[in-house]
Structures are given as C-alpha cells and as structure tokens.
mmCIF file of C-alpha atoms and ligand atoms in Angstrom:
data_model
loop_
_atom_site.group_PDB
_atom_site.id
_atom_site.type_symbol
_atom_site.label_atom_id
_atom_site.label_comp_id
_atom_site.label_asym_id
_atom_site.label_seq_id
_atom_site.Cartn_x
_atom_site.Cartn_y
_atom_site.Cartn_z
ATOM 1 C CA UNK A 103 186.799 102.002 259.308
ATOM 2 C CA UNK A 104 189.590 102.488 256.777
ATOM 3 C CA UNK A 105 191.168 99.543 254.993
ATOM 4 C CA UNK A 106 194.438 100.234 256.850
ATOM 5 C CA UNK A 107 192.643 100.045 260.199
ATOM 6 C CA UNK A 108 190.727 96.934 259.198
ATOM 7 C CA UNK A 109 194.036 95.270 258.345
ATOM 8 C CA UNK A 110 195.274 95.933 261.886
ATOM 9 C CA UNK A 111 192.216 95.074 263.888
ATOM 10 C CA UNK A 112 190.947 92.035 265.591
ATOM 11 C CA UNK A 113 191.075 90.519 269.013
ATOM 12 C CA UNK A 114 193.948 88.336 270.143
ATOM 13 C CA UNK A 115 193.470 86.084 273.158
ATOM 14 C CA UNK A 116 196.194 84.458 275.231
ATOM 15 C CA UNK A 117 194.842 81.654 277.424
ATOM 16 C CA UNK A 118 197.334 80.845 280.153
ATOM 17 C CA UNK A 119 197.163 77.197 281.166
ATOM 18 C CA UNK A 120 200.794 76.471 282.042
ATOM 19 C CA UNK A 121 200.455 76.282 285.824
ATOM 20 C CA UNK A 122 200.870 73.010 287.687
ATOM 21 C CA UNK A 123 197.870 73.474 289.968
ATOM 22 C CA UNK A 124 199.763 72.715 293.168
ATOM 23 C CA UNK A 125 196.844 73.828 295.378
ATOM 24 C CA UNK A 126 194.423 71.604 293.453
ATOM 25 C CA UNK A 127 196.805 68.691 293.903
ATOM 26 C CA UNK A 128 195.635 66.607 290.923
ATOM 27 C CA UNK A 129 197.834 64.199 288.979
ATOM 28 C CA UNK A 130 197.556 66.341 285.821
ATOM 29 C CA UNK A 131 198.393 70.034 285.303
ATOM 30 C CA UNK A 132 195.279 71.944 286.426
ATOM 31 C CA UNK A 133 193.991 73.037 283.002
ATOM 32 C CA UNK A 134 193.829 69.379 281.905
ATOM 33 C CA UNK A 135 191.873 68.228 284.947
ATOM 34 C CA UNK A 136 188.338 67.228 283.922
ATOM 35 C CA UNK A 137 185.309 69.311 284.814
ATOM 36 C CA UNK A 138 182.025 67.501 284.081
ATOM 37 C CA UNK A 139 183.904 65.139 281.774
ATOM 38 C CA UNK A 140 186.025 67.588 279.792
ATOM 39 C CA UNK A 141 189.297 69.321 280.714
ATOM 40 C CA UNK A 142 188.899 72.801 282.181
ATOM 41 C CA UNK A 143 190.904 74.038 279.186
ATOM 42 C CA UNK A 144 188.224 72.685 276.818
ATOM 43 C CA UNK A 145 185.557 74.745 278.609
ATOM 44 C CA UNK A 146 187.661 77.898 278.455
ATOM 45 C CA UNK A 147 188.538 77.470 274.765
ATOM 46 C CA UNK A 148 184.942 76.811 273.805
ATOM 47 C CA UNK A 149 184.015 80.204 275.228
ATOM 48 C CA UNK A 150 186.927 82.013 273.574
ATOM 49 C CA UNK A 151 185.998 80.478 270.214
ATOM 50 C CA UNK A 152 182.552 82.102 270.539
ATOM 51 C CA UNK A 153 184.024 85.615 270.873
ATOM 52 C CA UNK A 154 183.057 87.879 267.962
ATOM 53 C CA UNK A 155 186.070 89.365 266.153
ATOM 54 C CA UNK A 156 188.527 86.743 267.407
ATOM 55 C CA UNK A 157 191.578 86.932 265.147
ATOM 56 C CA UNK A 158 194.342 85.107 266.990
ATOM 57 C CA UNK A 159 194.401 82.619 269.862
ATOM 58 C CA UNK A 160 197.444 81.335 271.703
ATOM 59 C CA UNK A 161 197.180 78.641 274.363
ATOM 60 C CA UNK A 162 200.090 78.504 276.810
ATOM 61 C CA UNK A 163 200.616 75.117 278.452
ATOM 62 C CA UNK A 164 203.315 73.269 280.422
ATOM 63 C CA UNK A 165 206.286 72.411 278.203
ATOM 64 C CA UNK A 166 205.615 68.670 278.541
ATOM 65 C CA UNK A 167 202.136 69.161 277.018
ATOM 66 C CA UNK A 168 203.020 71.604 274.247
ATOM 67 C CA UNK A 169 202.219 69.010 271.579
ATOM 68 C CA UNK A 170 198.417 68.959 271.014
ATOM 69 C CA UNK A 171 198.593 65.401 269.679
ATOM 70 C CA UNK A 172 199.374 64.153 273.214
ATOM 71 C CA UNK A 173 196.611 62.162 274.998
ATOM 72 C CA UNK A 174 195.591 64.873 277.526
ATOM 73 C CA UNK A 175 194.505 67.004 274.541
ATOM 74 C CA UNK A 176 192.124 64.390 273.136
ATOM 75 C CA UNK A 177 189.022 65.946 274.727
ATOM 76 C CA UNK A 178 190.070 69.532 273.919
ATOM 77 C CA UNK A 179 188.899 70.983 270.634
ATOM 78 C CA UNK A 180 191.492 73.511 269.587
ATOM 79 C CA UNK A 181 189.953 76.211 267.357
ATOM 80 C CA UNK A 182 191.302 76.203 263.807
ATOM 81 C CA UNK A 183 194.321 78.514 263.572
ATOM 82 C CA UNK A 184 195.088 78.506 267.297
ATOM 83 C CA UNK A 185 198.710 78.194 268.423
ATOM 84 C CA UNK A 186 200.022 76.205 271.366
ATOM 85 C CA UNK A 187 203.219 77.316 273.102
ATOM 86 C CA UNK A 188 205.132 76.332 276.245
ATOM 87 C CA UNK A 189 204.873 78.573 279.290
ATOM 88 C CA UNK A 190 207.343 79.479 282.007
ATOM 89 C CA UNK A 191 207.795 79.075 285.755
ATOM 90 C CA UNK A 192 205.817 82.247 286.581
ATOM 91 C CA UNK A 193 202.469 83.316 285.158
ATOM 92 C CA UNK A 194 204.060 86.525 283.833
ATOM 93 C CA UNK A 195 206.537 84.430 281.803
ATOM 94 C CA UNK A 196 203.711 82.318 280.427
ATOM 95 C CA UNK A 197 201.819 85.438 279.334
ATOM 96 C CA UNK A 198 204.969 86.797 277.667
ATOM 97 C CA UNK A 199 205.406 83.522 275.740
ATOM 98 C CA UNK A 200 201.807 83.783 274.573
ATOM 99 C CA UNK A 201 202.139 87.409 273.521
ATOM 100 C CA UNK A 202 205.190 86.553 271.425
ATOM 101 C CA UNK A 203 203.136 84.056 269.407
ATOM 102 C CA UNK A 204 200.071 86.284 268.813
ATOM 103 C CA UNK A 205 199.254 87.657 265.387
ATOM 104 C CA UNK A 206 200.728 91.202 265.415
ATOM 105 C CA UNK A 207 197.673 92.371 263.474
ATOM 106 C CA UNK A 208 195.537 92.272 266.632
ATOM 107 C CA UNK A 209 194.750 95.716 268.032
ATOM 108 C CA UNK A 210 193.207 94.374 271.254
ATOM 109 C CA UNK A 211 194.722 91.625 273.389
ATOM 110 C CA UNK A 212 192.970 89.716 276.165
ATOM 111 C CA UNK A 213 194.749 87.522 278.690
ATOM 112 C CA UNK A 214 192.619 84.843 280.326
ATOM 113 C CA UNK A 215 193.237 82.204 282.988
ATOM 114 C CA UNK A 216 192.218 78.723 281.853
ATOM 115 C CA UNK A 217 191.421 78.138 285.532
ATOM 116 C CA UNK A 218 188.480 80.587 285.152
ATOM 117 C CA UNK A 219 186.921 78.006 282.914
ATOM 118 C CA UNK A 220 183.258 79.029 283.357
ATOM 119 C CA UNK A 221 183.611 82.741 282.586
ATOM 120 C CA UNK A 222 180.742 83.692 280.245
ATOM 121 C CA UNK A 223 181.556 85.118 276.810
ATOM 122 C CA UNK A 224 179.638 88.287 277.764
ATOM 123 C CA UNK A 225 182.514 89.210 280.103
ATOM 124 C CA UNK A 226 184.994 88.904 277.213
ATOM 125 C CA UNK A 227 182.729 91.118 275.113
ATOM 126 C CA UNK A 228 182.496 93.790 277.856
ATOM 127 C CA UNK A 229 186.265 93.867 278.177
ATOM 128 C CA UNK A 230 186.820 94.208 274.420
ATOM 129 C CA UNK A 231 184.218 97.005 274.222
ATOM 130 C CA UNK A 232 185.899 98.978 277.009
ATOM 131 C CA UNK A 233 189.340 98.680 275.360
ATOM 132 C CA UNK A 234 187.881 99.827 272.059
ATOM 133 C CA UNK A 235 186.224 102.728 273.932
ATOM 134 C CA UNK A 236 189.722 103.964 274.797
ATOM 135 C CA UNK A 237 190.883 102.358 278.063
ATOM 136 C CA UNK A 238 194.581 101.473 278.470
ATOM 137 C CA UNK A 239 193.599 98.437 280.498
ATOM 138 C CA UNK A 240 190.342 96.730 281.453
ATOM 139 C CA UNK A 241 189.697 94.244 284.246
ATOM 140 C CA UNK A 242 186.433 92.531 285.155
ATOM 141 C CA UNK A 243 185.738 92.986 288.844
ATOM 142 C CA UNK A 244 183.204 92.220 291.545
ATOM 143 C CA UNK A 245 182.404 94.150 294.712
ATOM 144 C CA UNK A 246 184.080 92.655 297.774
ATOM 145 C CA UNK A 247 181.675 91.298 300.388
ATOM 146 C CA UNK A 248 184.146 90.748 303.240
ATOM 147 C CA UNK A 249 185.880 93.499 305.137
ATOM 148 C CA UNK A 250 189.549 93.319 304.095
ATOM 149 C CA UNK A 251 192.521 94.047 306.388
ATOM 150 C CA UNK A 252 196.121 94.751 305.514
ATOM 151 C CA UNK A 253 198.613 93.051 307.836
ATOM 152 C CA UNK A 254 202.351 93.058 308.475
ATOM 153 C CA UNK A 255 204.669 90.029 308.533
ATOM 154 C CA UNK A 256 203.603 89.236 312.115
ATOM 155 C CA UNK A 257 199.915 89.263 311.239
ATOM 156 C CA UNK A 258 199.317 92.580 312.985
ATOM 157 C CA UNK A 259 196.616 94.609 311.262
ATOM 158 C CA UNK A 260 197.980 97.725 309.624
ATOM 159 C CA UNK A 261 194.811 99.029 308.041
ATOM 160 C CA UNK A 262 191.227 98.516 306.935
ATOM 161 C CA UNK A 263 190.633 99.793 303.377
ATOM 162 C CA UNK A 264 187.190 101.261 302.784
ATOM 163 C CA UNK A 265 185.272 98.304 301.329
ATOM 164 C CA UNK A 266 183.390 100.326 298.723
ATOM 165 C CA UNK A 267 186.742 101.156 297.085
ATOM 166 C CA UNK A 268 187.722 97.470 296.646
ATOM 167 C CA UNK A 269 187.081 95.099 293.734
ATOM 168 C CA UNK A 270 188.013 91.432 293.392
ATOM 169 C CA UNK A 271 189.332 91.181 289.861
ATOM 170 C CA UNK A 272 189.098 88.386 287.348
ATOM 171 C CA UNK A 273 190.186 87.662 283.802
ATOM 172 C CA UNK A 274 190.015 88.171 280.844
ATOM 173 C CA UNK A 275 191.982 91.390 281.218
ATOM 174 C CA UNK A 276 192.189 93.450 278.045
ATOM 175 C CA UNK A 277 194.606 95.997 276.649
ATOM 176 C CA UNK A 278 195.613 97.708 273.417
ATOM 177 C CA UNK A 279 198.311 95.343 272.142
ATOM 178 C CA UNK A 280 201.100 97.947 272.236
ATOM 179 C CA UNK A 281 200.339 98.867 275.870
ATOM 180 C CA UNK A 282 200.529 95.258 277.067
ATOM 181 C CA UNK A 283 203.705 94.545 275.079
ATOM 182 C CA UNK A 284 205.400 97.617 276.567
ATOM 183 C CA UNK A 285 204.343 96.629 280.104
ATOM 184 C CA UNK A 286 205.756 93.118 279.664
ATOM 185 C CA UNK A 287 208.965 94.517 278.140
ATOM 186 C CA UNK A 288 209.583 96.275 281.467
ATOM 187 C CA UNK A 289 210.608 92.897 282.931
ATOM 188 C CA UNK A 290 208.422 93.317 286.034
ATOM 189 C CA UNK A 291 206.550 90.361 287.512
ATOM 190 C CA UNK A 292 203.009 90.521 288.939
ATOM 191 C CA UNK A 293 200.072 88.237 289.632
ATOM 192 C CA UNK A 294 197.985 89.930 286.956
ATOM 193 C CA UNK A 295 198.665 91.839 283.762
ATOM 194 C CA UNK A 296 196.810 94.963 284.802
ATOM 195 C CA UNK A 297 199.318 95.481 287.630
ATOM 196 C CA UNK A 298 202.133 95.715 285.072
ATOM 197 C CA UNK A 299 200.141 98.197 283.010
ATOM 198 C CA UNK A 300 199.234 100.235 286.132
ATOM 199 C CA UNK A 301 202.913 100.403 287.084
ATOM 200 C CA UNK A 302 203.812 101.764 283.667
ATOM 201 C CA UNK A 303 201.533 104.716 284.436
ATOM 202 C CA UNK A 304 198.464 103.743 282.443
ATOM 203 C CA UNK A 305 194.806 104.064 283.353
ATOM 204 C CA UNK A 306 193.078 100.744 283.991
ATOM 205 C CA UNK A 307 189.297 100.566 284.379
ATOM 206 C CA UNK A 308 187.016 97.948 285.922
ATOM 207 C CA UNK A 309 183.963 96.543 284.132
ATOM 208 C CA UNK A 310 181.432 94.172 285.655
ATOM 209 C CA UNK A 311 182.807 90.711 286.253
ATOM 210 C CA UNK A 312 180.636 87.642 286.734
ATOM 211 C CA UNK A 313 180.313 85.215 289.658
ATOM 212 C CA UNK A 314 180.930 82.394 287.143
ATOM 213 C CA UNK A 315 184.372 83.887 286.507
ATOM 214 C CA UNK A 316 185.772 82.490 289.755
ATOM 215 C CA UNK A 317 189.138 80.744 289.562
ATOM 216 C CA UNK A 318 189.362 77.027 290.227
ATOM 217 C CA UNK A 319 192.180 76.881 292.751
ATOM 218 C CA UNK A 320 191.317 74.225 295.363
ATOM 219 C CA UNK A 321 189.449 70.883 295.245
ATOM 220 C CA UNK A 322 186.452 72.737 296.780
ATOM 221 C CA UNK A 323 186.458 75.169 293.841
ATOM 222 C CA UNK A 324 186.450 72.241 291.429
ATOM 223 C CA UNK A 325 183.441 70.717 293.219
ATOM 224 C CA UNK A 326 181.632 74.053 292.963
ATOM 225 C CA UNK A 327 182.458 74.291 289.257
ATOM 226 C CA UNK A 328 181.190 70.708 288.759
ATOM 227 C CA UNK A 329 177.862 71.650 290.348
ATOM 228 C CA UNK A 330 177.569 74.790 288.220
ATOM 229 C CA UNK A 331 178.628 73.092 284.985
ATOM 230 C CA UNK A 332 175.771 70.651 285.379
ATOM 231 C CA UNK A 333 173.348 73.358 286.508
ATOM 232 C CA UNK A 334 171.005 75.804 284.772
ATOM 233 C CA UNK A 335 173.746 77.163 282.515
ATOM 234 C CA UNK A 336 173.936 73.749 280.859
ATOM 235 C CA UNK A 337 170.336 74.165 279.695
ATOM 236 C CA UNK A 338 171.570 76.642 277.088
ATOM 237 C CA UNK A 339 173.696 73.936 275.492
ATOM 238 C CA UNK A 340 176.206 73.201 278.218
ATOM 239 C CA UNK A 341 178.804 75.794 277.380
ATOM 240 C CA UNK A 342 179.504 79.265 278.721
ATOM 241 C CA UNK A 343 179.406 80.630 275.168
ATOM 242 C CA UNK A 344 176.160 78.938 274.228
ATOM 243 C CA UNK A 345 174.073 82.115 274.148
ATOM 244 C CA UNK A 346 176.328 83.956 271.678
ATOM 245 C CA UNK A 347 176.912 82.662 268.136
ATOM 246 C CA UNK A 348 179.618 80.015 267.773
ATOM 247 C CA UNK A 349 182.661 80.299 265.590
ATOM 248 C CA UNK A 350 184.401 77.332 264.053
ATOM 249 C CA UNK A 351 187.768 79.067 263.956
ATOM 250 C CA UNK A 352 189.470 82.435 263.885
ATOM 251 C CA UNK A 353 188.379 85.294 261.635
ATOM 252 C CA UNK A 354 191.855 85.384 260.151
ATOM 253 C CA UNK A 355 194.851 83.343 261.188
ATOM 254 C CA UNK A 356 198.556 84.024 260.687
HETATM 255 N N1 CTP B 921 199.730 79.929 284.926
HETATM 256 C C1 CTP B 921 200.592 79.808 283.845
HETATM 257 N N2 CTP B 921 201.939 79.683 284.068
HETATM 258 C C2 CTP B 921 202.424 79.648 285.308
HETATM 259 C C3 CTP B 921 201.566 79.774 286.426
HETATM 260 C C4 CTP B 921 200.205 79.923 286.204
HETATM 261 O O1 CTP B 921 200.147 79.808 282.709
HETATM 262 N N3 CTP B 921 203.731 79.495 285.478
HETATM 263 C C5 CTP B 921 198.284 80.028 284.686
HETATM 264 C C6 CTP B 921 197.521 78.849 285.292
HETATM 265 O O2 CTP B 921 197.548 77.748 284.381
HETATM 266 C C7 CTP B 921 196.141 79.424 285.522
HETATM 267 C C8 CTP B 921 196.424 80.913 285.734
HETATM 268 O O3 CTP B 921 197.764 81.168 285.330
HETATM 269 O O4 CTP B 921 195.260 79.248 284.420
HETATM 270 C C9 CTP B 921 196.214 81.336 287.186
HETATM 271 O O5 CTP B 921 197.188 80.674 288.019
HETATM 272 P P1 CTP B 921 196.843 79.745 289.264
HETATM 273 O O6 CTP B 921 195.384 79.688 289.485
HETATM 274 O O7 CTP B 921 197.758 80.145 290.368
HETATM 275 O O8 CTP B 921 197.227 78.298 288.700
HETATM 276 P P2 CTP B 921 198.458 77.386 289.093
HETATM 277 O O9 CTP B 921 199.690 78.206 289.204
HETATM 278 O O10 CTP B 921 198.449 76.255 288.131
HETATM 279 O O11 CTP B 921 198.001 76.858 290.535
HETATM 280 P P3 CTP B 921 198.871 76.815 291.883
HETATM 281 O O12 CTP B 921 199.284 78.255 292.147
HETATM 282 O O13 CTP B 921 197.928 76.251 292.901
HETATM 283 O O14 CTP B 921 200.059 75.926 291.604
HETATM 284 MG MG1 MG B 922 199.842 79.760 290.708
#
C-alpha cells in the first residue's frame, strides 16, 4: 500500500439510532431502551469499537439526545473520537447527517442500524472485506424461509417470487465512500442504503448475514434479544465483539 493510499484508507461507520421506535412503544427512543441492563445503542457501539481498521464513527440520534452528557447516555460508552449528530424524520435523512460528519479519509463506509444491536463483529468484517474486494455495495443477507407473495392495494396476490432468489437483508451495509455519497446526493429516499446505490446503477452483492443480526422492532423482538443477550454468547464476555480483539478508540480521528 502506498503512503497516499494509506492516508485515505480506513473504515467509517455510521450508526443510525435516531428513530423513535413507535412499534416498540417504549417511553425512550428505541436505541436508548435497555437490553439486559444496557441501552441497545451501547451493545451496538461495543461491537463497532471492536472492528479492525475503524477510523471514524458517527452516531446519529434524535435531536433531543444529541448531547452525550444527557442522562440516557450514562450507560453508553462512546468510543474515543466518535461524533454524535442529530438525525432527521426519515432514516435516509439520518444516514445523510451521519455521512456529512464522517472523516473524509475513510475509503469504506458502513451504515448500521442500532436496532440490530446483537449483530456479531464478524458480519462487519465480511462486509468490509467484500467492499475492499471491489463491490460497489455489500449487504448481509439470509435465505428466506417463508414463501413470499406480492400483493396489490386490495390484498390480491399478484405474484410468487421464486424463493431461492430472495434474501432478507440486514445491516451493516457497506460501500466505497464515494459511491454512497453519490447515491445520497441523488435525493432519493429508501428503507435501506443499498436500494439507493442499486438505483444509481451500481452492483450490490450479498454476503452471509447472521441470525443475531435481526432488528429489534416490536416488544417480542426485545424479549428475544433479552434471552439471547443472556445466553451462550454472553459466555464469551457478554458482548457481540468479544471474540475479536477490542479497541479503545478509533485508529485515527479527525
Ligand atoms: N432511524 C433513524 N432515523 C429515523 C428513522 C430510523 O436513525 N428517522 C434508525 C433507527 O434508530 C433504527 C434504524 O434506523 O436503528 C431502523 O429503523 P426502525 O427499526 O424502523 O426504527 P424506528 O424508526 O425507530 O422504529 P419505528 O419504525 O417502529 O418507529
Ligand atoms: Mg422506522
């Protein structure tokens, strides 16, 4: 690697945690709701901090919680050098706010949902490796077990996609920084970042996701996460990143 390349390499991670969690229905924004005694955001950040090559981390939260000295942050350890910014009304806006605050020296950018708080660090590593191997976009995905139907507004079935061609996708989703910035500059809105990149004509690939990468959406999901957080995974030290070396902060911060 040349010195010039080294100066422009490193992984940037945007953790989006600015949603209200209306389907969870808790009294706090979802990312600050406790899971086994610590906010979901704390679990997610602990994993991100264990990612090798992490250069920049931006955490996007509701505007009212954008000051990390506020009480809901007390059980969240923010990695040294991380930035906290306010998000927007739509997830796409929150991602854009995070991207604007990332160190421009990152060559690879990952976007991760704080609500997928138990995603193992190995998934992050697979996504980074696939971006570095040349993909324009990388999403972790799992085979779909149910047969899926498309329907019209009246609930009439319009089709049955071949199940072997379907994947349920998760985060972190990874991209070369320039590709993701260009996709967001298009002004389109989507429920994930890969959709924006797909629409700008780029090739997005799927790598193996992980069942632990499920999104906490409903109270039932939170109960499931509680059971898993206290389960066998906790034997490795109680954190999703416990099997890969820990990092106290970022490799280089702006
Ligand atoms: N998110 C965000 N900004 C928004 C909406 C969502 O940063 N305006 C984040 C959430 O914090 C979450 C992720 O995007 O980590 C996935 O969104 P979702 O699971 O839908 O969370 P919420 O929007 O908070 O939940 P709900 O849709 O039930 O209100
Ligand atoms: Mg939502």
